CSV table of C-alpha atoms in Angstrom, one decimal:
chain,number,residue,atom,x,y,z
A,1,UNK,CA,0.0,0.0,0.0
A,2,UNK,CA,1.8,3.6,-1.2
A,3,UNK,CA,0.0,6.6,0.4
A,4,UNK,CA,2.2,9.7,0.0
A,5,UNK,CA,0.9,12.9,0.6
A,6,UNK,CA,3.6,15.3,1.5
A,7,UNK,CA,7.0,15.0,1.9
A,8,UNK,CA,8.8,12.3,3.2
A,9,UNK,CA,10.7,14.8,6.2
A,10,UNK,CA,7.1,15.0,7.7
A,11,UNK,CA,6.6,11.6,8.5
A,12,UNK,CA,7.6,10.6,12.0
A,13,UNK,CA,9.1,7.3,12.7
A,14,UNK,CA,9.5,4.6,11.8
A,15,UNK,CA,9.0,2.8,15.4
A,16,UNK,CA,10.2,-0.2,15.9
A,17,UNK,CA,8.7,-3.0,18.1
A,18,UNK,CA,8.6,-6.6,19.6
A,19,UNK,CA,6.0,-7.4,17.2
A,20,UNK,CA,7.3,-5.4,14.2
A,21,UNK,CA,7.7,-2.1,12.6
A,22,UNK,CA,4.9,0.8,12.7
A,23,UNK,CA,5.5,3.3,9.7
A,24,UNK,CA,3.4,6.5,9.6
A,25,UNK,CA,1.5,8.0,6.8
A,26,UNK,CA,-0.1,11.2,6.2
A,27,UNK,CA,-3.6,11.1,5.6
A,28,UNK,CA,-5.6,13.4,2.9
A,29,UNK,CA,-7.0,17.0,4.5
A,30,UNK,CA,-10.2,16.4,5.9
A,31,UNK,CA,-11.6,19.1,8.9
A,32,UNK,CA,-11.3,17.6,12.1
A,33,UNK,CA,-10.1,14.5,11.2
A,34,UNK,CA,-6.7,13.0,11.7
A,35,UNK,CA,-3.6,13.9,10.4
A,36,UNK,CA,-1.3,11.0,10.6
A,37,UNK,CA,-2.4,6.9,10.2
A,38,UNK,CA,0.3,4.1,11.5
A,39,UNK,CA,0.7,0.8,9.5
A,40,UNK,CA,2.1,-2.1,11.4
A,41,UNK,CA,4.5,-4.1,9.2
A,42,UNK,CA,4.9,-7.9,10.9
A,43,UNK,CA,8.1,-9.0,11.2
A,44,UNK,CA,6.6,-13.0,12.0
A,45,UNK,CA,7.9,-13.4,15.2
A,46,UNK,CA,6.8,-15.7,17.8
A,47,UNK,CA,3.8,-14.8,19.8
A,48,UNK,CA,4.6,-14.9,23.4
A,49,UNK,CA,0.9,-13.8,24.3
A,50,UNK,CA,-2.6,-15.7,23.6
A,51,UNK,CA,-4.3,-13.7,20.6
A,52,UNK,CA,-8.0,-13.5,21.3
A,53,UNK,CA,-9.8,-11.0,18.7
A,54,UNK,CA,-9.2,-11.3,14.9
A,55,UNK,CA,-8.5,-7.7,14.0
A,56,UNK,CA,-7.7,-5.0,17.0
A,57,UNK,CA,-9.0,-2.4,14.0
A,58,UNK,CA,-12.5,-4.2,14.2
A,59,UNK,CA,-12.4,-3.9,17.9
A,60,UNK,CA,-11.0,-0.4,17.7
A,61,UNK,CA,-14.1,0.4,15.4
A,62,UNK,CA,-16.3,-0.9,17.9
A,63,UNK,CA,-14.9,1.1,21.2
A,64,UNK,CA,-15.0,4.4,19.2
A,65,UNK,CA,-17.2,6.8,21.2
A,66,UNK,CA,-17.2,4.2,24.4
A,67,UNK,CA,-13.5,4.8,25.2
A,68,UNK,CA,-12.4,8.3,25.0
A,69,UNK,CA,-8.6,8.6,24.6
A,70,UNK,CA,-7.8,5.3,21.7
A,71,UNK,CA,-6.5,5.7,18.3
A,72,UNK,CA,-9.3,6.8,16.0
A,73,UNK,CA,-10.4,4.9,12.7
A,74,UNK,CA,-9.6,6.1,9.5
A,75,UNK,CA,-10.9,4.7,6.0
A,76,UNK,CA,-9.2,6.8,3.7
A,77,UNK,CA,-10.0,6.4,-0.4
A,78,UNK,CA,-8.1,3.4,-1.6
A,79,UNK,CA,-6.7,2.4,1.2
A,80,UNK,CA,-7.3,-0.3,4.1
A,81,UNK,CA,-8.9,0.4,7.4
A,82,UNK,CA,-6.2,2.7,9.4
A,83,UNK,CA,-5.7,3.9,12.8
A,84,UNK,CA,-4.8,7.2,13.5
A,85,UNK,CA,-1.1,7.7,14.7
A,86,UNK,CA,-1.2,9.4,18.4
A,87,UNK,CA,1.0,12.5,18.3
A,88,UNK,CA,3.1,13.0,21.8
A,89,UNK,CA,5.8,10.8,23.5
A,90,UNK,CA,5.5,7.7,25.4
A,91,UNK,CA,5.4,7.3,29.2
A,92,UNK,CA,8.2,5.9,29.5
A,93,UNK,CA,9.9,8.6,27.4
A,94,UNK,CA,8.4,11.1,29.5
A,95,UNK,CA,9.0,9.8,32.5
A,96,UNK,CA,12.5,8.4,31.8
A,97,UNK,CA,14.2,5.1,33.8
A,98,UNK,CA,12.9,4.5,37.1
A,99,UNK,CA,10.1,7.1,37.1
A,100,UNK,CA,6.4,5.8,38.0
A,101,UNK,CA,3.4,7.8,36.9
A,102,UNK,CA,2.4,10.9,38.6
A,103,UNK,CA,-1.1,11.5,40.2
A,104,UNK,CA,-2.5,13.2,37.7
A,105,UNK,CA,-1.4,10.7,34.8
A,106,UNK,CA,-3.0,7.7,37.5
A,107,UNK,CA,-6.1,9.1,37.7
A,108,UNK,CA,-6.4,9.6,34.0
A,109,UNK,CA,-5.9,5.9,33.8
A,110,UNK,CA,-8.5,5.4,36.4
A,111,UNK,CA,-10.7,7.2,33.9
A,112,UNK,CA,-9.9,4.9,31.1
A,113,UNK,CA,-10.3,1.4,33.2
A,114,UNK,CA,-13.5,2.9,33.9
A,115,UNK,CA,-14.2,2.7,30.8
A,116,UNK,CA,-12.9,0.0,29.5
A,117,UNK,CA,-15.0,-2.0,32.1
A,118,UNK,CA,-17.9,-0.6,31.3
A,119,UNK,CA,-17.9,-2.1,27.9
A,120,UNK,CA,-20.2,-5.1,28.3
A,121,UNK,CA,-18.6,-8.3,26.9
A,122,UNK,CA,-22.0,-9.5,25.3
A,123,UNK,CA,-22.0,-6.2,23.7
A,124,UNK,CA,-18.6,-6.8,21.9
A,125,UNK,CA,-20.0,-10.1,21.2
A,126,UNK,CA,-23.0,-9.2,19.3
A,127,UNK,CA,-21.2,-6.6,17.4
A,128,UNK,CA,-19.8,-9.7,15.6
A,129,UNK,CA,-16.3,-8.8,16.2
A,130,UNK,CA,-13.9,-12.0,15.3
A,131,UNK,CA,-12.2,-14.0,17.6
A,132,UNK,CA,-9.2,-16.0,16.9
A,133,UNK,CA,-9.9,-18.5,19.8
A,134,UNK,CA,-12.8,-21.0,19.5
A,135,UNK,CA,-15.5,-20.9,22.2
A,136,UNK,CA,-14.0,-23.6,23.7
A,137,UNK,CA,-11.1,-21.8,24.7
A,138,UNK,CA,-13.3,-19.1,26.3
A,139,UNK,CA,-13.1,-18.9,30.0
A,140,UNK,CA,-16.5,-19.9,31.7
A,141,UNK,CA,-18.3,-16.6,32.8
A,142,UNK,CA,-16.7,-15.1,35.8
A,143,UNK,CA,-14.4,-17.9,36.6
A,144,UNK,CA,-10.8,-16.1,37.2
A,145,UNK,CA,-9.4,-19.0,38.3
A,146,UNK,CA,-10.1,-20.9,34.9
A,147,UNK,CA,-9.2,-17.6,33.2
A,148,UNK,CA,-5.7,-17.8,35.1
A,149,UNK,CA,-5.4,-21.4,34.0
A,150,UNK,CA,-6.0,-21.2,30.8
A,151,UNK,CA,-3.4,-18.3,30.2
A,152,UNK,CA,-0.6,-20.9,32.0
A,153,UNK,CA,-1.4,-23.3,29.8
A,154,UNK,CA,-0.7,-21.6,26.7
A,155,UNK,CA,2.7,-20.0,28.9
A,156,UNK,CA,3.7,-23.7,29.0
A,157,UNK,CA,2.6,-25.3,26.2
A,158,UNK,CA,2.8,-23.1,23.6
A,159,UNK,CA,5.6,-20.8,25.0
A,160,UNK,CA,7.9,-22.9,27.5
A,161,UNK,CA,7.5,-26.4,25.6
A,162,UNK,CA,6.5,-24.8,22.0
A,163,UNK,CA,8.3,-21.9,20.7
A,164,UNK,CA,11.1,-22.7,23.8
A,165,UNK,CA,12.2,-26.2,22.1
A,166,UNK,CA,14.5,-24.2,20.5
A,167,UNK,CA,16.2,-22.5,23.7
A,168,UNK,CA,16.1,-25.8,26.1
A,169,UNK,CA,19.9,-25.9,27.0
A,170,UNK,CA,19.7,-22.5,27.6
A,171,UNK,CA,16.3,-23.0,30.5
A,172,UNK,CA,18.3,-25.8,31.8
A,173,UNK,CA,21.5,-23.8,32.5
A,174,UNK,CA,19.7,-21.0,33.9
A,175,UNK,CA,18.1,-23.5,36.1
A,176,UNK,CA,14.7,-22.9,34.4
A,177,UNK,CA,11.8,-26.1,34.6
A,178,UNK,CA,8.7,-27.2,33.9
A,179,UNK,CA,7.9,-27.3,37.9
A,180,UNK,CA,6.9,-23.5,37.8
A,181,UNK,CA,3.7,-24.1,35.9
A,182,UNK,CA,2.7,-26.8,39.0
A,183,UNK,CA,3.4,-23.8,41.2
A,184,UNK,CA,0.7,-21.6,39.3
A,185,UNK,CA,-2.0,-24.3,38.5
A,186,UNK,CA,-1.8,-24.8,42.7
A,187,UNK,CA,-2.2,-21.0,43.0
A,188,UNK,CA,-5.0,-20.4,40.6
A,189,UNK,CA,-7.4,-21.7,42.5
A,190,UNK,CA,-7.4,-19.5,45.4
A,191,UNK,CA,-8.8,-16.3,43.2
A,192,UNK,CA,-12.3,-15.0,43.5
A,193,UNK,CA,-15.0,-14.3,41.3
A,194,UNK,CA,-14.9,-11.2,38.8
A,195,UNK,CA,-17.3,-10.4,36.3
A,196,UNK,CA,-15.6,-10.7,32.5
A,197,UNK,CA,-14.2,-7.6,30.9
A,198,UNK,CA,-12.4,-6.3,27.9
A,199,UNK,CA,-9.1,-5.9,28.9
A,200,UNK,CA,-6.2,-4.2,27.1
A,201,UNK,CA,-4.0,-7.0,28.0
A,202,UNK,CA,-0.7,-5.0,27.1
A,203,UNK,CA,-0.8,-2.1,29.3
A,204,UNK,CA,3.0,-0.7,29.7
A,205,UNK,CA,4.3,2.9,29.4
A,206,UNK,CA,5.1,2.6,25.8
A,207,UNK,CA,1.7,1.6,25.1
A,208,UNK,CA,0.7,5.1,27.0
A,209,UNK,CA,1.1,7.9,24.6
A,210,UNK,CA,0.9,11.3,26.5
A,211,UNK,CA,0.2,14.5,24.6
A,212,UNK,CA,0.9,18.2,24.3
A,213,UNK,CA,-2.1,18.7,26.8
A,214,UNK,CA,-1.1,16.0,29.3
A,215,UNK,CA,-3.7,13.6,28.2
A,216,UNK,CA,-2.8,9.8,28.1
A,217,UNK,CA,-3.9,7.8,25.4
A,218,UNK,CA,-4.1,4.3,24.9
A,219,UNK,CA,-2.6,2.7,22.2
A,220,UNK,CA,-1.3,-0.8,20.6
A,221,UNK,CA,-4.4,-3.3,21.4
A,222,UNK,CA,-3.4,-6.9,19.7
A,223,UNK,CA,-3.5,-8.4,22.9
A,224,UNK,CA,-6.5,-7.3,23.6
A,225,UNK,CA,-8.9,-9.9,24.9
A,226,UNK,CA,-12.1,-10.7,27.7
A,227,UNK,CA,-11.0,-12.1,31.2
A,228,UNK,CA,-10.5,-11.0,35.1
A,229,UNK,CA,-10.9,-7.5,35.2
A,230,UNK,CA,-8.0,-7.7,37.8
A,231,UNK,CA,-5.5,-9.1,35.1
A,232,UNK,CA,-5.5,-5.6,33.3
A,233,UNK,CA,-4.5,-3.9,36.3
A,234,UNK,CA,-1.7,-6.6,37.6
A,235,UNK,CA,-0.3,-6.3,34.2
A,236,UNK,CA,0.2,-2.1,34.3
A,237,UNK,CA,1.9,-2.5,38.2
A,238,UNK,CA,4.3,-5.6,36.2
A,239,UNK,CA,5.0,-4.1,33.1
A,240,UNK,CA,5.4,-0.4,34.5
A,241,UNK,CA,7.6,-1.6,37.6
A,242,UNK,CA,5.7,0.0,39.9
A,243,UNK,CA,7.2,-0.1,43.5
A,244,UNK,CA,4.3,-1.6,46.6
A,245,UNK,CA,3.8,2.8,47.8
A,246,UNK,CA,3.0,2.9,44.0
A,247,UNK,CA,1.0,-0.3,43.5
A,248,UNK,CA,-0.6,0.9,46.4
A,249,UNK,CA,-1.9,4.0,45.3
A,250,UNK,CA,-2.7,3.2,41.9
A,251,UNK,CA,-4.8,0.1,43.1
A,252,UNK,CA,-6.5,2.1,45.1
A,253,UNK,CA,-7.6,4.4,41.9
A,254,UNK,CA,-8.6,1.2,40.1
A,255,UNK,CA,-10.6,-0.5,42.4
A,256,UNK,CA,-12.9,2.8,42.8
A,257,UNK,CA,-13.0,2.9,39.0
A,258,UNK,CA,-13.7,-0.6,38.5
A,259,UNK,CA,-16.7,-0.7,41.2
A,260,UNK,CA,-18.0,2.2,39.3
A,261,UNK,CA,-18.1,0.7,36.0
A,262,UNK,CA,-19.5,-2.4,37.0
A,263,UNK,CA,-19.7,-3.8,40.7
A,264,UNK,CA,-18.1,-7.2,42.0
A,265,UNK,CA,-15.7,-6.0,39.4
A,266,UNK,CA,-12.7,-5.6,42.1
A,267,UNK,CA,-14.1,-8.2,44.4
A,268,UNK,CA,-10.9,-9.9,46.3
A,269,UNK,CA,-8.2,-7.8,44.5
A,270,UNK,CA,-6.2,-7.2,47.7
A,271,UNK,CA,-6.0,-11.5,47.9
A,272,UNK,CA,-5.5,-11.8,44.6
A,273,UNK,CA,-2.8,-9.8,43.0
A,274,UNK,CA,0.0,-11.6,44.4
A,275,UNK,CA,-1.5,-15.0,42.8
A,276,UNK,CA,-2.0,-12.9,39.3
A,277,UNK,CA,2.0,-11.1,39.7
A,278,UNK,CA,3.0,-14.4,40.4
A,279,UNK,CA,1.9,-15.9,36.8
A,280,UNK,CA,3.1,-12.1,34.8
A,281,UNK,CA,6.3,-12.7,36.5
A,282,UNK,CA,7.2,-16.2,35.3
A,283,UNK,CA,5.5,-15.1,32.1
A,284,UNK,CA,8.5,-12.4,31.6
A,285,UNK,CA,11.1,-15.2,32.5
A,286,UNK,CA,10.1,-17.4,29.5
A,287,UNK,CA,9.1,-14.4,26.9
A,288,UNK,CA,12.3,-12.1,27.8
A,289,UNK,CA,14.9,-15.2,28.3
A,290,UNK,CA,13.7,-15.8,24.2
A,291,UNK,CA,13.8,-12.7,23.3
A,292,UNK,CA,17.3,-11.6,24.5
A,293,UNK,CA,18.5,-15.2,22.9
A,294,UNK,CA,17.4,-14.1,19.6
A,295,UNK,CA,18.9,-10.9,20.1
A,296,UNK,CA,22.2,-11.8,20.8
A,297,UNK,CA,21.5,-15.0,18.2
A,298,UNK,CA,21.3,-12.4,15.1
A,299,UNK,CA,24.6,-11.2,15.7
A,300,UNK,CA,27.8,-12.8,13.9
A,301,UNK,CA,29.5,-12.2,17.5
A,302,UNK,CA,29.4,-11.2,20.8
A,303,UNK,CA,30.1,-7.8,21.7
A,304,UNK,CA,30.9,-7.8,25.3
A,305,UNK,CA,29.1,-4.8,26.4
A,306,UNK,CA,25.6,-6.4,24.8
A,307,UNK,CA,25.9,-9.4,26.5
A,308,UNK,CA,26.6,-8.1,29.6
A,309,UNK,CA,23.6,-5.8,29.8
A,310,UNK,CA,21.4,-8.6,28.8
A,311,UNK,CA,22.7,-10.8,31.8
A,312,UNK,CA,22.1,-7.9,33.9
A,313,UNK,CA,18.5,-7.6,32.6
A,314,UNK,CA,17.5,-11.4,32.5
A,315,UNK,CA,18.9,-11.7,36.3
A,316,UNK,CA,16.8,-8.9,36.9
A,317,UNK,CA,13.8,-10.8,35.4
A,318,UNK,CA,14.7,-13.9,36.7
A,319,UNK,CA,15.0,-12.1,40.7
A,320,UNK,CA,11.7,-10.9,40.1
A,321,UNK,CA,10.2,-13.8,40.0
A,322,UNK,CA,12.6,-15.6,42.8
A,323,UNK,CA,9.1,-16.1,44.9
A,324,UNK,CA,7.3,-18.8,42.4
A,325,UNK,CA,10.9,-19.8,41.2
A,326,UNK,CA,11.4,-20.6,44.8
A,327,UNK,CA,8.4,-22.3,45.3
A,328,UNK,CA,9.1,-24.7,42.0
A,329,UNK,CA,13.0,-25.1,43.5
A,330,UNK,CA,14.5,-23.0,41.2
A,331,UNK,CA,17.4,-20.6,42.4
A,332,UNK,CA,18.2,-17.4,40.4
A,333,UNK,CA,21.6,-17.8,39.0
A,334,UNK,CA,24.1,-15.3,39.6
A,335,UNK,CA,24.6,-12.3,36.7
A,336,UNK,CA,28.0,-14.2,36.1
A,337,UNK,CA,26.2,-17.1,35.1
A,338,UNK,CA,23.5,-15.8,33.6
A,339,UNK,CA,26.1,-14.5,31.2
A,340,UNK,CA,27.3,-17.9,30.8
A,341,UNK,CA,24.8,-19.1,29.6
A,342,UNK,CA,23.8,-17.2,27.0
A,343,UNK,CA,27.6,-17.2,26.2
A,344,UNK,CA,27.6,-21.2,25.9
A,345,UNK,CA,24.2,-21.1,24.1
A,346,UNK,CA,25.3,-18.5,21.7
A,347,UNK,CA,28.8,-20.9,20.7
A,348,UNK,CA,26.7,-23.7,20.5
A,349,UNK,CA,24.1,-22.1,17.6
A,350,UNK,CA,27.2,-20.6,16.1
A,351,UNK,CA,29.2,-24.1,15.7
A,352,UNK,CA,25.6,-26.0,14.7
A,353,UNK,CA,25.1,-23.3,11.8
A,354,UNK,CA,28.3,-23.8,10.8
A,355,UNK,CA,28.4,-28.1,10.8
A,356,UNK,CA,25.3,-27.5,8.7
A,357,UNK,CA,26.9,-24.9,6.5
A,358,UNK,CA,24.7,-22.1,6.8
A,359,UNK,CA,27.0,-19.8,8.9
């Protein structure tokens, strides 16, 4: 698809991702509309998350109007279904290393978890939007715990023993095994009841676009899916880092929010967000030990300086997670050998490309 407008020195980006590259467009004049649309150009990498809805544009389409600060639809002559391309910086830009959100920026999250909550599940269902998942793989109505299961069973089967068949001498050096997932499935079963939701499912500062104004907008939702309202929260205090005076304040802003939009929605949080930050961080073992192997895998060598900040990073990960790793018997290696291992694993791809001539 070529849509060229105006020169090439006005397009921002491109922005590169986990999931691929987003190239921006400039869209034809039209009053009040957008100025910019975003294509996202795959790069057919693994999917370390379970993929619920068909097309995030269709669901997009759907929320306009019922969520207030989302990318806007776009259907411009000749083209494909866009979404409009969010001027402003990132949270994490904004805030730089370290930094958590301020109070102002929390409560304007507490606004949009309002909202999303208050988009009834049925509704999204009648609206015909298309699932990738059959409705056998649904969750049963308001059953977290089965919710919780099901999203460890695709971490283990289709993450750990799937796509990680690949990267099995490097879990067993770090010390990584199957035990873990017997950890969670004995957890899972202590959550309460929540009402299904929409839920963002990917909710980290990157995914937060702030504006010229200060608004927050929500952007980036493939992952979107329907679940325990809880998850969506658990998942912004994971991804975002956010220290227990932090947590603390933000849950507090989401529980009020979630009661609004639709009560029992928050029912047992305080129980149950250890049990759901348990599960995100084993989930970031598996998905970030892949991700920095294929990171240091694309290179023709190690450069010293890479390798060590990816030790430091992955025994970051790894001492996140030390209480279910625990739990399973597993002790975090030290940086030293975290390094190690990647090292050795990194030799051994390099001498197996070469035996089959393709290094």
């Amino acid at each position: 698809m070529a849509v060229v407008w105006c020169g090439h020195n006005a397009i921002p980006g491109p922005f590169h991702g986990h999931s691929g590259t987003t190239f921006v467009v400039p869209l034809p004049p039209v009053a009040g509309g957008p100025k910019w649309a975003k294509v996202l150009v795959r790069h057919g990498g693994p999917d370390f998350d379970r993929r619920y809805f068909r097309s995030d544009k269709e669901l997009l389409s759907f929320l306009q109007g019922r969520i207030a600060r989302i990318p806007r639809i776009v259907e411009p002559p000749g083209c494909d279904i866009l979404q409009s391309y969010v001027p402003g910086d990132t949270l994490d830009f904004r805030l730089g290393p370290g930094r958590s959100p301020s109070d102002g920026q929390i409560v304007q999250l507490g606004d949009f978890f309002r909202e999303l909550i208050s988009v009834e599940p049925k509704e999204i269902e009648t609206a015909g939007i298309r699932r990738v998942c059959t409705a056998s793989r649904l969750p049963r109505n308001d059953d977290s715990a089965d919710f919780l299961d099901r999203l460890v069973w695709f971490t283990e089967h289709q993450v750990f023993r799937g796509i990680g068949r690949n990267y099995a001498s490097l879990f067993a050096e770090l010390g990584i095994r199957a035990t873990v997932f017997d950890v969670l499935r004995g957890l899972t079963g202590r959550l309460s009841r929540r009402p299904p939701a929409l839920l963002h499912g990917d909710l980290h500062k990157k995914n937060v676009i702030v504006d010229r104004h200060g608004k927050i907008w929500v952007i980036d939702w493939e992952l979107a899916m329907i679940g325990d309202p809880l998850y969506d929260a658990v998942t912004l205090v994971h991804l975002m880092r956010l220290a227990p005076p932090e947590c603390h304040r933000f849950m507090r802003v989401w529980r009020c929010a979630a009661e609004h939009a639709r009560p029992w929605s928050s029912h047992g949080w305080e129980k149950d967000l250890p049990v759901l930050l348990a599960y995100k961080r084993v989930q970031s073992v598996f998905t970030d030990v892949i991700r920095t192997a294929n990171f240091l895998g694309g290179r023709t060598e190690l450069v010293r300086s890479q390798l060590s900040r990816a030790a430091e990073e992955i025994h970051r990960v790894l001492r996140v997670a030390r209480g279910p790793l625990r739990l399973a018997g597993i002790a975090v290696p030290s940086v030293e050998a975290v390094a190690a291992a990647y090292r050795n694993w990194f030799l051994d791809r390099q001498l197996g490309a070469r035996l089959l001539g393709v290094a």
